[in-house]
PDB file of C-alpha atoms in Angstrom:
ATOM      1  CA  ASP A   1      21.710  -9.177  20.124  1.00  0.00           C
ATOM      2  CA  ASP A   2      24.502 -11.363  18.748  1.00  0.00           C
ATOM      3  CA  SER A   3      25.796  -9.610  15.643  1.00  0.00           C
ATOM      4  CA  GLU A   4      27.506 -12.819  14.529  1.00  0.00           C
ATOM      5  CA  TYR A   5      24.072 -14.340  13.870  1.00  0.00           C
ATOM      6  CA  THR A   6      22.264 -11.267  12.551  1.00  0.00           C
ATOM      7  CA  VAL A   7      21.397 -11.213   8.873  1.00  0.00           C
ATOM      8  CA  TRP A   8      20.833  -7.897   7.105  1.00  0.00           C
ATOM      9  CA  TRP A   9      19.325  -7.199   3.701  1.00  0.00           C
ATOM     10  CA  TYR A  10      21.252  -4.785   1.509  1.00  0.00           C
ATOM     11  CA  GLY A  11      19.411  -2.515  -0.893  1.00  0.00           C
ATOM     12  CA  CYS A  12      20.765   0.158  -3.153  1.00  0.00           C
ATOM     13  CA  ILE A  13      18.564   3.140  -3.866  1.00  0.00           C
ATOM     14  CA  GLN A  14      20.719   4.306  -6.721  1.00  0.00           C
ATOM     15  CA  PRO A  15      23.040   1.697  -8.201  1.00  0.00           C
ATOM     16  CA  ILE A  16      25.332   2.474 -11.065  1.00  0.00           C
ATOM     17  CA  THR A  17      24.082   1.375 -14.488  1.00  0.00           C
ATOM     18  CA  PRO A  18      23.453  -1.437 -15.506  1.00  0.00           C
ATOM     19  CA  TYR A  19      22.409  -2.751 -12.079  1.00  0.00           C
ATOM     20  CA  PRO A  20      18.657  -2.739 -11.389  1.00  0.00           C
ATOM     21  CA  CYS A  21      17.232  -0.594  -8.654  1.00  0.00           C
ATOM     22  CA  MET A  22      14.250  -2.064  -6.811  1.00  0.00           C
ATOM     23  CA  PHE A  23      13.330   1.289  -5.333  1.00  0.00           C
ATOM     24  CA  VAL A  24      13.078   3.216  -8.584  1.00  0.00           C
ATOM     25  CA  ASN A  25      12.483   0.726 -11.381  1.00  0.00           C
ATOM     26  CA  ALA A  26      10.214  -1.857  -9.781  1.00  0.00           C
ATOM     27  CA  ASN A  27       6.551  -1.812  -8.979  1.00  0.00           C
ATOM     28  CA  LEU A  28       6.144  -0.595  -5.376  1.00  0.00           C
ATOM     29  CA  ILE A  29       4.266  -3.728  -4.356  1.00  0.00           C
ATOM     30  CA  GLN A  30       7.442  -5.778  -4.868  1.00  0.00           C
ATOM     31  CA  LYS A  31       9.162  -3.875  -2.061  1.00  0.00           C
ATOM     32  CA  ARG A  32       6.251  -4.723   0.217  1.00  0.00           C
ATOM     33  CA  VAL A  33       6.464  -8.401  -0.717  1.00  0.00           C
ATOM     34  CA  ASN A  34      10.228  -8.336  -0.082  1.00  0.00           C
ATOM     35  CA  LYS A  35       9.622  -7.667   3.618  1.00  0.00           C
ATOM     36  CA  TRP A  36       7.573 -10.859   3.876  1.00  0.00           C
ATOM     37  CA  THR A  37      10.460 -12.693   2.184  1.00  0.00           C
ATOM     38  CA  GLN A  38      12.915 -11.073   4.575  1.00  0.00           C
ATOM     39  CA  PHE A  39      10.992 -12.438   7.555  1.00  0.00           C
ATOM     40  CA  ALA A  40      10.856 -15.914   5.984  1.00  0.00           C
ATOM     41  CA  LEU A  41      14.648 -15.820   5.487  1.00  0.00           C
ATOM     42  CA  GLY A  42      15.363 -14.571   9.012  1.00  0.00           C
ATOM     43  CA  VAL A  43      16.589 -11.150   7.878  1.00  0.00           C
ATOM     44  CA  GLU A  44      16.584  -8.813  10.875  1.00  0.00           C
ATOM     45  CA  GLY A  45      17.696  -5.496   9.416  1.00  0.00           C
ATOM     46  CA  GLU A  46      18.133  -3.506   6.250  1.00  0.00           C
ATOM     47  CA  LEU A  47      20.894  -1.268   4.954  1.00  0.00           C
ATOM     48  CA  TYR A  48      20.114   1.320   2.293  1.00  0.00           C
ATOM     49  CA  TYR A  49      22.924   2.623   0.127  1.00  0.00           C
ATOM     50  CA  MET A  50      22.748   6.079  -1.473  1.00  0.00           C
ATOM     51  CA  CYS A  51      19.375   6.969   0.025  1.00  0.00           C
ATOM     52  CA  ASN A  52      19.546  10.585  -0.976  1.00  0.00           C
ATOM     53  CA  ARG A  53      21.798  11.697  -3.778  1.00  0.00           C
ATOM     54  CA  THR A  54      22.159  15.437  -3.247  1.00  0.00           C
ATOM     55  CA  GLN A  55      25.447  16.090  -5.012  1.00  0.00           C
ATOM     56  CA  LYS A  56      26.841  16.022  -8.497  1.00  0.00           C
ATOM     57  CA  TYR A  57      30.223  14.502  -9.215  1.00  0.00           C
ATOM     58  CA  ALA A  58      32.874  15.709 -11.635  1.00  0.00           C
ATOM     59  CA  ASN A  59      36.376  14.221 -11.661  1.00  0.00           C
ATOM     60  CA  SER A  60      35.780  12.556  -8.272  1.00  0.00           C
ATOM     61  CA  VAL A  61      34.814  15.895  -6.676  1.00  0.00           C
ATOM     62  CA  SER A  62      31.341  16.345  -5.234  1.00  0.00           C
ATOM     63  CA  TYR A  63      29.384  19.552  -5.547  1.00  0.00           C
ATOM     64  CA  PRO A  64      26.198  20.156  -3.520  1.00  0.00           C
ATOM     65  CA  LEU A  65      23.076  20.496  -5.618  1.00  0.00           C
ATOM     66  CA  SER A  66      20.542  23.197  -4.963  1.00  0.00           C
ATOM     67  CA  GLU A  67      16.932  22.405  -4.185  1.00  0.00           C
ATOM     68  CA  ALA A  68      16.016  23.594  -7.688  1.00  0.00           C
ATOM     69  CA  ASP A  69      18.615  21.264  -9.253  1.00  0.00           C
ATOM     70  CA  ILE A  70      17.258  18.278  -7.307  1.00  0.00           C
ATOM     71  CA  LEU A  71      13.641  19.061  -8.164  1.00  0.00           C
ATOM     72  CA  ASN A  72      14.603  19.542 -11.823  1.00  0.00           C
ATOM     73  CA  GLY A  73      16.069  16.036 -12.015  1.00  0.00           C
ATOM     74  CA  LYS A  74      19.783  16.825 -11.885  1.00  0.00           C
ATOM     75  CA  ALA A  75      20.433  14.454  -8.977  1.00  0.00           C
ATOM     76  CA  THR A  76      21.637  11.585 -11.155  1.00  0.00           C
ATOM     77  CA  TYR A  77      24.768   9.490 -11.020  1.00  0.00           C
ATOM     78  CA  GLU A  78      26.539   7.784 -13.894  1.00  0.00           C
ATOM     79  CA  GLY A  79      23.406   7.402 -15.971  1.00  0.00           C
ATOM     80  CA  THR A  80      21.300   5.905 -13.205  1.00  0.00           C
ATOM     81  CA  TYR A  81      17.587   5.829 -13.943  1.00  0.00           C
ATOM     82  CA  GLY A  82      15.847   7.926 -11.300  1.00  0.00           C
ATOM     83  CA  ASP A  83      17.310  10.283  -8.762  1.00  0.00           C
ATOM     84  CA  GLY A  84      17.731   8.019  -5.751  1.00  0.00           C
ATOM     85  CA  ASN A  85      16.024  10.465  -3.423  1.00  0.00           C
ATOM     86  CA  LEU A  86      13.708   9.281  -0.692  1.00  0.00           C
ATOM     87  CA  ILE A  87      12.932  12.777   0.515  1.00  0.00           C
ATOM     88  CA  TYR A  88      12.903  15.983  -1.483  1.00  0.00           C
ATOM     89  CA  PRO A  89      13.874  19.467  -0.308  1.00  0.00           C
ATOM     90  CA  VAL A  90      10.956  21.777  -1.097  1.00  0.00           C
ATOM     91  CA  HIS A  91      11.340  24.814   1.135  1.00  0.00           C
ATOM     92  CA  GLN A  92      12.281  27.195  -1.681  1.00  0.00           C
ATOM     93  CA  MET A  93       9.323  26.026  -3.716  1.00  0.00           C
ATOM     94  CA  TYR A  94       6.621  25.672  -1.045  1.00  0.00           C
ATOM     95  CA  GLY A  95       8.044  27.621   1.902  1.00  0.00           C
ATOM     96  CA  LYS A  96       6.064  30.694   0.902  1.00  0.00           C
ATOM     97  CA  TYR A  97       2.880  28.701   1.620  1.00  0.00           C
ATOM     98  CA  ASP A  98       4.132  26.949   4.751  1.00  0.00           C
ATOM     99  CA  SER A  99       7.304  28.267   6.391  1.00  0.00           C
ATOM    100  CA  ASN A 100       7.726  24.969   8.299  1.00  0.00           C
ATOM    101  CA  LEU A 101       7.738  22.815   5.165  1.00  0.00           C
ATOM    102  CA  TYR A 102      11.288  21.794   4.296  1.00  0.00           C
ATOM    103  CA  TYR A 103      10.950  18.262   2.903  1.00  0.00           C
ATOM    104  CA  LEU A 104       8.367  16.013   1.292  1.00  0.00           C
ATOM    105  CA  SER A 105       8.630  12.258   1.356  1.00  0.00           C
ATOM    106  CA  SER A 106       8.630  10.242  -1.823  1.00  0.00           C
ATOM    107  CA  LEU A 107       6.233   7.395  -2.509  1.00  0.00           C
ATOM    108  CA  ARG A 108       9.278   5.120  -2.167  1.00  0.00           C
ATOM    109  CA  ILE A 109       9.992   6.082   1.444  1.00  0.00           C
ATOM    110  CA  ASP A 110       6.292   5.884   2.329  1.00  0.00           C
ATOM    111  CA  ASN A 111       6.243   2.396   0.822  1.00  0.00           C
ATOM    112  CA  ILE A 112       9.394   1.426   2.733  1.00  0.00           C
ATOM    113  CA  ALA A 113       7.721   2.576   5.966  1.00  0.00           C
ATOM    114  CA  GLU A 114       4.623   0.525   5.188  1.00  0.00           C
ATOM    115  CA  SER A 115       6.734  -2.525   4.343  1.00  0.00           C
ATOM    116  CA  ILE A 116       8.486  -2.180   7.712  1.00  0.00           C
ATOM    117  CA  ASP A 117       5.020  -2.170   9.300  1.00  0.00           C
ATOM    118  CA  ASP A 118       4.276  -5.416   7.451  1.00  0.00           C
ATOM    119  CA  TYR A 119       7.440  -6.994   8.850  1.00  0.00           C
ATOM    120  CA  ASN A 120       6.582  -5.796  12.352  1.00  0.00           C
ATOM    121  CA  TYR A 121       3.061  -7.235  12.160  1.00  0.00           C
ATOM    122  CA  ILE A 122       4.464 -10.581  11.054  1.00  0.00           C
ATOM    123  CA  SER A 123       7.025 -10.478  13.875  1.00  0.00           C
ATOM    124  CA  TYR A 124       4.342  -9.500  16.386  1.00  0.00           C
ATOM    125  CA  ALA A 125       2.100 -12.374  15.291  1.00  0.00           C
ATOM    126  CA  TYR A 126       5.013 -14.808  15.478  1.00  0.00           C
ATOM    127  CA  GLU A 127       5.970 -13.596  18.953  1.00  0.00           C
ATOM    128  CA  MET A 128       2.398 -13.960  20.206  1.00  0.00           C
ATOM    129  CA  ILE A 129       2.228 -17.478  18.753  1.00  0.00           C
ATOM    130  CA  LYS A 130       5.502 -18.426  20.473  1.00  0.00           C
ATOM    131  CA  ASN A 131       4.083 -17.206  23.796  1.00  0.00           C
ATOM    132  CA  LEU A 132       0.939 -19.325  23.549  1.00  0.00           C
ATOM    133  CA  GLY A 133       0.976 -22.456  25.670  1.00  0.00           C
ATOM    134  CA  ASN A 134      -0.895 -24.303  22.945  1.00  0.00           C
ATOM    135  CA  PRO A 135      -0.418 -22.534  19.586  1.00  0.00           C
ATOM    136  CA  GLY A 136      -2.865 -24.822  17.767  1.00  0.00           C
ATOM    137  CA  ASP A 137      -2.915 -24.024  14.066  1.00  0.00           C
ATOM    138  CA  PHE A 138      -1.902 -20.364  14.443  1.00  0.00           C
ATOM    139  CA  GLU A 139       1.701 -20.989  13.423  1.00  0.00           C
ATOM    140  CA  GLN A 140       0.558 -22.801  10.273  1.00  0.00           C
ATOM    141  CA  LYS A 141      -1.831 -19.946   9.455  1.00  0.00           C
ATOM    142  CA  LEU A 142       1.000 -17.426   9.753  1.00  0.00           C
ATOM    143  CA  PHE A 143       3.402 -19.465   7.638  1.00  0.00           C
ATOM    144  CA  ASN A 144       0.710 -20.030   5.000  1.00  0.00           C
ATOM    145  CA  LEU A 145       0.243 -16.256   4.763  1.00  0.00           C
ATOM    146  CA  ILE A 146       3.973 -15.684   4.448  1.00  0.00           C
ATOM    147  CA  SER A 147       4.257 -18.497   1.928  1.00  0.00           C
ATOM    148  CA  SER A 148       1.458 -17.031  -0.205  1.00  0.00           C
ATOM    149  CA  LEU A 149       3.731 -14.073  -0.956  1.00  0.00           C
ATOM    150  CA  ASN A 150       7.150 -15.650  -0.495  1.00  0.00           C
ATOM    151  CA  ASN A 151       6.721 -18.649  -2.813  1.00  0.00           C
ATOM    152  CA  GLY A 152       5.414 -19.144  -6.321  1.00  0.00           C
ATOM    153  CA  PRO A 153       3.891 -16.314  -8.313  1.00  0.00           C
ATOM    154  CA  GLY A 154       3.121 -14.301  -5.166  1.00  0.00           C
ATOM    155  CA  ARG A 155       6.812 -13.427  -4.862  1.00  0.00           C
ATOM    156  CA  ASN A 156       6.706 -11.375  -8.052  1.00  0.00           C
ATOM    157  CA  THR A 157       3.158 -10.136  -7.809  1.00  0.00           C
ATOM    158  CA  THR A 158       2.076  -6.773  -9.065  1.00  0.00           C
ATOM    159  CA  ASP A 159      -1.478  -7.572  -7.997  1.00  0.00           C
ATOM    160  CA  HIS A 160      -2.206  -5.039  -5.280  1.00  0.00           C
ATOM    161  CA  GLU A 161      -5.537  -6.657  -4.429  1.00  0.00           C
ATOM    162  CA  PHE A 162      -3.885 -10.033  -3.789  1.00  0.00           C
ATOM    163  CA  PHE A 163      -1.346  -8.381  -1.504  1.00  0.00           C
ATOM    164  CA  LYS A 164      -4.080  -6.387   0.253  1.00  0.00           C
ATOM    165  CA  GLU A 165      -6.034  -9.597   0.924  1.00  0.00           C
ATOM    166  CA  GLN A 166      -2.960 -11.213   2.507  1.00  0.00           C
ATOM    167  CA  ARG A 167      -2.300  -8.151   4.648  1.00  0.00           C
ATOM    168  CA  ILE A 168      -5.922  -8.104   5.841  1.00  0.00           C
ATOM    169  CA  LYS A 169      -5.598 -11.785   6.754  1.00  0.00           C
ATOM    170  CA  LEU A 170      -2.428 -10.942   8.698  1.00  0.00           C
ATOM    171  CA  GLY A 171      -4.243  -8.142  10.556  1.00  0.00           C
ATOM    172  CA  ASN A 172      -7.099 -10.505  11.367  1.00  0.00           C
ATOM    173  CA  LEU A 173      -4.633 -13.098  12.657  1.00  0.00           C
ATOM    174  CA  VAL A 174      -2.987 -10.503  14.921  1.00  0.00           C
ATOM    175  CA  ALA A 175      -6.422  -9.447  16.217  1.00  0.00           C
ATOM    176  CA  GLU A 176      -7.365 -13.072  16.867  1.00  0.00           C
ATOM    177  CA  LEU A 177      -4.080 -13.739  18.662  1.00  0.00           C
ATOM    178  CA  SER A 178      -4.452 -10.634  20.813  1.00  0.00           C
ATOM    179  CA  LYS A 179      -7.656 -12.131  22.263  1.00  0.00           C
ATOM    180  CA  LYS A 180      -5.841 -15.269  23.461  1.00  0.00           C
TER     181      LYS A 180
END
């Protein structure tokens, strides 16, 4: 609750070239691993910049893009690779099939949601461990799991099976703690 001691992670969905963009250029598993790193570093929040680029710019003036423009890849900015969108307007395209369908999520936003779940599971496990009178080796188990992805080659893994194994271990640890 003390903003003076809160650390936030800053991510840019659509940086200006030549800066890399984790959300567009990187393997999706790296975003998931980043949440484990965020917990290890004490990061408590995340700020996304340029989540949805829905305008074009000419001489510092912005012009709204149509749904067709966005879906045809015209939502770019200063040569940025990718469009920066986390959700896509699709009513004009798919509204004739479902009049309530206005947006579809991207794989990136689905992955962000799942990575937030990862962070919450880690936080939940840590909170349960802190509330145990005698935590035994639970804290070490949790930190070993975090370390498996936060340190060494795990930090840059593109091995989905390795990540999946660690997440299953985390789920099992939460289940075990919930029985205490």
